[in-house]
mmCIF file of C-alpha atoms in Angstrom:
data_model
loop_
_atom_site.group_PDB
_atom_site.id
_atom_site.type_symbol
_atom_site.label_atom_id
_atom_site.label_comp_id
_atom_site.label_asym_id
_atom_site.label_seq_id
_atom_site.Cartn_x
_atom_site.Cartn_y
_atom_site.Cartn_z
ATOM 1 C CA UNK A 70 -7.985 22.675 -12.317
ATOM 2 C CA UNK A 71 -10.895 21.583 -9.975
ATOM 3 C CA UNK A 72 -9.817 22.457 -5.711
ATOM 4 C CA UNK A 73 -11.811 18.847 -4.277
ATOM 5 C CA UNK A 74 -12.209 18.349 -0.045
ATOM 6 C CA UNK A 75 -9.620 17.476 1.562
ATOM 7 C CA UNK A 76 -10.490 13.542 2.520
ATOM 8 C CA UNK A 77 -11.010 12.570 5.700
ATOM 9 C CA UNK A 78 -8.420 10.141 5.522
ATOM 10 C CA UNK A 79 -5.506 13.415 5.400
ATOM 11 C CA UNK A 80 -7.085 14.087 8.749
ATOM 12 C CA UNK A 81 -6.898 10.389 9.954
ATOM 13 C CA UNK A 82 -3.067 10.171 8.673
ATOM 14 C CA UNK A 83 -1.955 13.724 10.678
ATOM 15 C CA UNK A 84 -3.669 12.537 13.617
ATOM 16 C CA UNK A 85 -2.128 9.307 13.703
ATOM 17 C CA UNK A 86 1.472 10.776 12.648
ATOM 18 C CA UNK A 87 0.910 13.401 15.223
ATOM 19 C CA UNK A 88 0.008 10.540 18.067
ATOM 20 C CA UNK A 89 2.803 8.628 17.606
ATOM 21 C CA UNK A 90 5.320 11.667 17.438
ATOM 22 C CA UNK A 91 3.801 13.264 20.777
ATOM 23 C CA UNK A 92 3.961 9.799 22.144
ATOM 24 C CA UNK A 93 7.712 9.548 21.219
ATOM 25 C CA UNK A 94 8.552 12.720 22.583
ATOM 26 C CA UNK A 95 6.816 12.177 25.848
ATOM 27 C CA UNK A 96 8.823 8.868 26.318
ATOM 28 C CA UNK A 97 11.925 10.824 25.276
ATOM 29 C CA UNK A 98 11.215 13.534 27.893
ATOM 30 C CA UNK A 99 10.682 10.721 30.703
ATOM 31 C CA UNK A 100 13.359 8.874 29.801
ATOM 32 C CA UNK A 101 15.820 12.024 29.463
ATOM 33 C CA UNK A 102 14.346 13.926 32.364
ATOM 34 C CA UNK A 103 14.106 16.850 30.165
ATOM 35 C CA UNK A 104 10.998 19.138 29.627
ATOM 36 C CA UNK A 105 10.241 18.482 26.646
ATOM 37 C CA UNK A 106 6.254 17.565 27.085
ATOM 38 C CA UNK A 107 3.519 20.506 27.383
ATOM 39 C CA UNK A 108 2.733 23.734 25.585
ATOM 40 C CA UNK A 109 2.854 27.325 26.170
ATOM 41 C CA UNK A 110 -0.853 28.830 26.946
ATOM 42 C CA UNK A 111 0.509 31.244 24.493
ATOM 43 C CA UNK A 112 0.283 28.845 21.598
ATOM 44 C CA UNK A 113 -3.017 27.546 22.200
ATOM 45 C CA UNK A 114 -3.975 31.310 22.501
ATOM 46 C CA UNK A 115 -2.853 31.857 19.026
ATOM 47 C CA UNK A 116 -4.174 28.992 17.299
ATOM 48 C CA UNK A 117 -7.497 29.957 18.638
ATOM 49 C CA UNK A 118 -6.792 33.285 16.604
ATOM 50 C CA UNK A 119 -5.710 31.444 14.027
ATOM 51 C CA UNK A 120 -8.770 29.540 13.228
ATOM 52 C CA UNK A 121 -11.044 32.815 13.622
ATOM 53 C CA UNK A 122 -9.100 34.487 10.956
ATOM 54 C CA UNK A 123 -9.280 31.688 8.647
ATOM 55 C CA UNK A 124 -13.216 30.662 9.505
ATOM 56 C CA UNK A 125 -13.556 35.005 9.178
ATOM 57 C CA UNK A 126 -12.136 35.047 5.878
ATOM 58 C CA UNK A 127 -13.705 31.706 4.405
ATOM 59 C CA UNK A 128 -16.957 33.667 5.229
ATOM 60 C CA UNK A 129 -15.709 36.371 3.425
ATOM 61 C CA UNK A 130 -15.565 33.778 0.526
ATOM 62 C CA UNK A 131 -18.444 32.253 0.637
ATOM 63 C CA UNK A 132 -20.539 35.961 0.851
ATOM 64 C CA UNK A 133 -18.603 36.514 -2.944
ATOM 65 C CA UNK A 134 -20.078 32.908 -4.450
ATOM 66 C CA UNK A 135 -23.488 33.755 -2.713
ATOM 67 C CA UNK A 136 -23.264 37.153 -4.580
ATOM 68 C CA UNK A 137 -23.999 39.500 -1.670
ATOM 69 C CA UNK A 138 -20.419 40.822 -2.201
ATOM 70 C CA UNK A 139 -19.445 42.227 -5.640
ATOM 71 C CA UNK A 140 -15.700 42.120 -5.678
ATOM 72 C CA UNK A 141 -12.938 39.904 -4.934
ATOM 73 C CA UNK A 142 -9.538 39.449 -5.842
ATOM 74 C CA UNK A 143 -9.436 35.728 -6.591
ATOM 75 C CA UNK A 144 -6.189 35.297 -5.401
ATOM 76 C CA UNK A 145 -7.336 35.857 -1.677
ATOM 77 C CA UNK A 146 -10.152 33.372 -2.659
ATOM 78 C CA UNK A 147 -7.871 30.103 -3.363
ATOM 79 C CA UNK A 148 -5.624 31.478 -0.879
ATOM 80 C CA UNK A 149 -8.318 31.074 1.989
ATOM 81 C CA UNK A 150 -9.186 27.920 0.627
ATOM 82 C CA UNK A 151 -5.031 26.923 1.370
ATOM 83 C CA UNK A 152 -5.188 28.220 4.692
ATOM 84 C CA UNK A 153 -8.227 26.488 5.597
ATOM 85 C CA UNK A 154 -6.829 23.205 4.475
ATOM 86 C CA UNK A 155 -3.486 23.541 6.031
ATOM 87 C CA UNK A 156 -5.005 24.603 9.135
ATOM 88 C CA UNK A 157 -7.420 21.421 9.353
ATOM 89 C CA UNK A 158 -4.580 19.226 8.375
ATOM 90 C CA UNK A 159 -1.848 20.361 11.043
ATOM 91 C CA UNK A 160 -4.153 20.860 14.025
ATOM 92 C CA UNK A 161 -5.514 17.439 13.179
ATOM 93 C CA UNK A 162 -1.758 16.161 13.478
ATOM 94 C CA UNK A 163 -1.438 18.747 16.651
ATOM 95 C CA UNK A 164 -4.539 17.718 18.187
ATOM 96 C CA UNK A 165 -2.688 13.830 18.244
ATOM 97 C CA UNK A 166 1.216 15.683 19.410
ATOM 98 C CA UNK A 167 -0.942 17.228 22.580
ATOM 99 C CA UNK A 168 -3.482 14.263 23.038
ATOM 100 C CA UNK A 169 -0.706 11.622 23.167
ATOM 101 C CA UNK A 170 1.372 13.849 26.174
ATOM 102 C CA UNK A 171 -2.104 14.282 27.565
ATOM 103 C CA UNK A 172 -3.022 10.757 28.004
ATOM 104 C CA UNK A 173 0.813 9.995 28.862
ATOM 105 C CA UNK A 174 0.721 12.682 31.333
ATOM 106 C CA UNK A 175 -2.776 11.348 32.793
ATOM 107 C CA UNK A 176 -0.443 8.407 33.919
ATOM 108 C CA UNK A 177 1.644 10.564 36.964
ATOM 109 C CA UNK A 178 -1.194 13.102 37.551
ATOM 110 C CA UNK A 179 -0.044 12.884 41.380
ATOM 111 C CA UNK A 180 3.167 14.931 40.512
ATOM 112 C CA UNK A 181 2.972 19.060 39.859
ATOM 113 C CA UNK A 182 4.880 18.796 36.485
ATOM 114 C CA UNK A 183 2.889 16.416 34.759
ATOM 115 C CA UNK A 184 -0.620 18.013 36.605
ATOM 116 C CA UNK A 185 0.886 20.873 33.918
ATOM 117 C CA UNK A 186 1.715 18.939 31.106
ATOM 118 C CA UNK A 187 -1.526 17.346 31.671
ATOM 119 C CA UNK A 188 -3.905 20.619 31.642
ATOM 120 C CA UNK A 189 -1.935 22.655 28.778
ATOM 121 C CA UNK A 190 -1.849 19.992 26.742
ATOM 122 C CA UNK A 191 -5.902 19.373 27.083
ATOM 123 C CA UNK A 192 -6.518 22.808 26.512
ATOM 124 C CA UNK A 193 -3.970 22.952 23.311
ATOM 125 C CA UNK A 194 -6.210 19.569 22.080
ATOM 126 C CA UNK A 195 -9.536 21.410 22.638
ATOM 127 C CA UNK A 196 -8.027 23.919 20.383
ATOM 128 C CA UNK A 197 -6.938 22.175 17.735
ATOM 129 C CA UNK A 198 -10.191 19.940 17.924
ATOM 130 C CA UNK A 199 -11.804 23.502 17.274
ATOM 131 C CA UNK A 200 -9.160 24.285 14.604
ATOM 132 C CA UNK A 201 -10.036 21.194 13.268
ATOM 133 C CA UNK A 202 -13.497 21.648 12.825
ATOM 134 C CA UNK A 203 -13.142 26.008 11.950
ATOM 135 C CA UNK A 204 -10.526 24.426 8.920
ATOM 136 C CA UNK A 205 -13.237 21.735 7.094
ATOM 137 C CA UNK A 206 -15.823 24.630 7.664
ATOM 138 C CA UNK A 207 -13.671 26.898 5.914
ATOM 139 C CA UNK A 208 -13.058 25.008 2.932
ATOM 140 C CA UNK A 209 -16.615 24.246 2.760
ATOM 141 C CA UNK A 210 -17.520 28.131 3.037
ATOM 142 C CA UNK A 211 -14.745 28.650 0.150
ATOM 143 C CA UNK A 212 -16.467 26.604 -2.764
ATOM 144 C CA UNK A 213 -17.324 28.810 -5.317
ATOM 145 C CA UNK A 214 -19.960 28.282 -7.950
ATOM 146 C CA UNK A 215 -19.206 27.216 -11.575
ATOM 147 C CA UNK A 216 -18.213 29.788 -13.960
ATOM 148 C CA UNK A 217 -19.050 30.321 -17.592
ATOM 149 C CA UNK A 218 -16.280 28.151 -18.302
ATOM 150 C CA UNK A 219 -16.360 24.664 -20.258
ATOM 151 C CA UNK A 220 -17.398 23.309 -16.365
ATOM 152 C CA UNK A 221 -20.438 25.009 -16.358
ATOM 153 C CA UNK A 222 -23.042 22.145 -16.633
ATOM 154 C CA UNK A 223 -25.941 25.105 -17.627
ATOM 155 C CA UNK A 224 -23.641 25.844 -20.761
ATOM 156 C CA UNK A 225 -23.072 22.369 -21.740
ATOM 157 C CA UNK A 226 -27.105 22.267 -21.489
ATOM 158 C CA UNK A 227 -27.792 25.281 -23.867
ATOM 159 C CA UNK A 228 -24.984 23.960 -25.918
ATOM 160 C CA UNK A 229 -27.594 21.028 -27.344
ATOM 161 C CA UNK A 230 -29.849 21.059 -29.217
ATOM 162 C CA UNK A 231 -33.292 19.700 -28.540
ATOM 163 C CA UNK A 232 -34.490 16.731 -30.581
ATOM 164 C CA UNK A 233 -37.852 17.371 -31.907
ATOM 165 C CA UNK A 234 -39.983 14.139 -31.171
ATOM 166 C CA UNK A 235 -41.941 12.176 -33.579
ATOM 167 C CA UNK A 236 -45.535 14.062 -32.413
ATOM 168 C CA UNK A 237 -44.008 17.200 -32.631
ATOM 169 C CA UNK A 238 -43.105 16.950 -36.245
ATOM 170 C CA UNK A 239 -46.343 15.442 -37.224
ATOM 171 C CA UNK A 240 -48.264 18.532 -35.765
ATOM 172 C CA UNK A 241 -46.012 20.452 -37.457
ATOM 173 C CA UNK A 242 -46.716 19.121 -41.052
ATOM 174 C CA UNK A 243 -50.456 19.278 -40.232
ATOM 175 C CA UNK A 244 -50.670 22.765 -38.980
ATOM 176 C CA UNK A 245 -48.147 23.862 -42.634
ATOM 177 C CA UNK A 246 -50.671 21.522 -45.089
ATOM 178 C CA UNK A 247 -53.276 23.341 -42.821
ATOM 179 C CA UNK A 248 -52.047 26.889 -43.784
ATOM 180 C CA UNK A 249 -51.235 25.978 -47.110
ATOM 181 C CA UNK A 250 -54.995 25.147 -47.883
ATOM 182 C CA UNK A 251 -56.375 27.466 -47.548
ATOM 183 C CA UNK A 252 -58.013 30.293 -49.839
ATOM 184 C CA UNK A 253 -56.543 33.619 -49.001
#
């Protein structure tokens, strides 16, 4: 089983999902006059964390398929590799939750609340913009090179055998009548 990039079109879909499911919750929130918009600086804290960890790791990764580390458990390998798509997939979808209440919020900037909403939920979409990017890198860094399996294009090369051309078996039948010749 071959691990391929995630395409940007996952990234597209989360975003768009994520838009129109901030946007819905922001017009609930209005609507209801419940808090329901914004995000804890706490969160946007974290996910900064998050993506270190997982960009940390990947380069952990990528130093085993480069060779300049000698052992790995393979395990943590593909499990990087999950992390770092997960993590671009759902703070691409986050990054469209906190940009939709953003540019919702931009709307009634005179009043305190949505001043609030308005600057955590920048701050939380500058994040996951950064999450964003730290999760593609990541899977990048976690591509590994071929083994010796049946993958390996270098074993399917040595695998064949070279065809000897028409000149080369001509010199070859001179140089043995050659030999053959003479006296010895």
């Amino acid at each position: 089983m071959r691990a391929r990039r995630t395409p940007l079109v996952h990234y597209l879909v989360a975003l768009v999902l994520g838009l129109m499911g901030g946007a819905g919750i922001s017009e609930l929130g209005m609507s209801t006059r419940t808090d329901l918009m914004g995000v804890p600086w706490l969160v946007s804290v974290l996910l900064l964390l998050l993506g270190a960890a997982i960009l940390i790791m990947a380069f952990q990764v990528h130093r085993y398929a480069k060779g300049d580390r000698k052992e790995m458990d393979l395990r943590f390998a593909v499990n990087v590799l999950i992390m770092s798509k997960a993590l671009g997939v759902a703070c691409a979808a986050l990054l469209g939750w906190y940009g939709s209440q953003a540019l919702i919020s931009m709307g009634h900037a005179g009043a305190p609340y949505y001043t609030r909403v308005m600057q955590e939920c920048l701050v939380a979409s500058l994040v996951c913009l950064i999450d964003v990017v730290a999760g593609a890198v990541g899977e990048w860094l976690c591509q590994l090179p071929p083994d010796d399996g049946p993958e390996n294009p270098d074993r399917r090369k040595s695998s064949r055998r070279p065809m000897a051309d028409a000149t080369d078996t001509a010199d070859r039948a001179k140089i043995k009548a050659n030999s053959s010749k003479r006296p010895g």
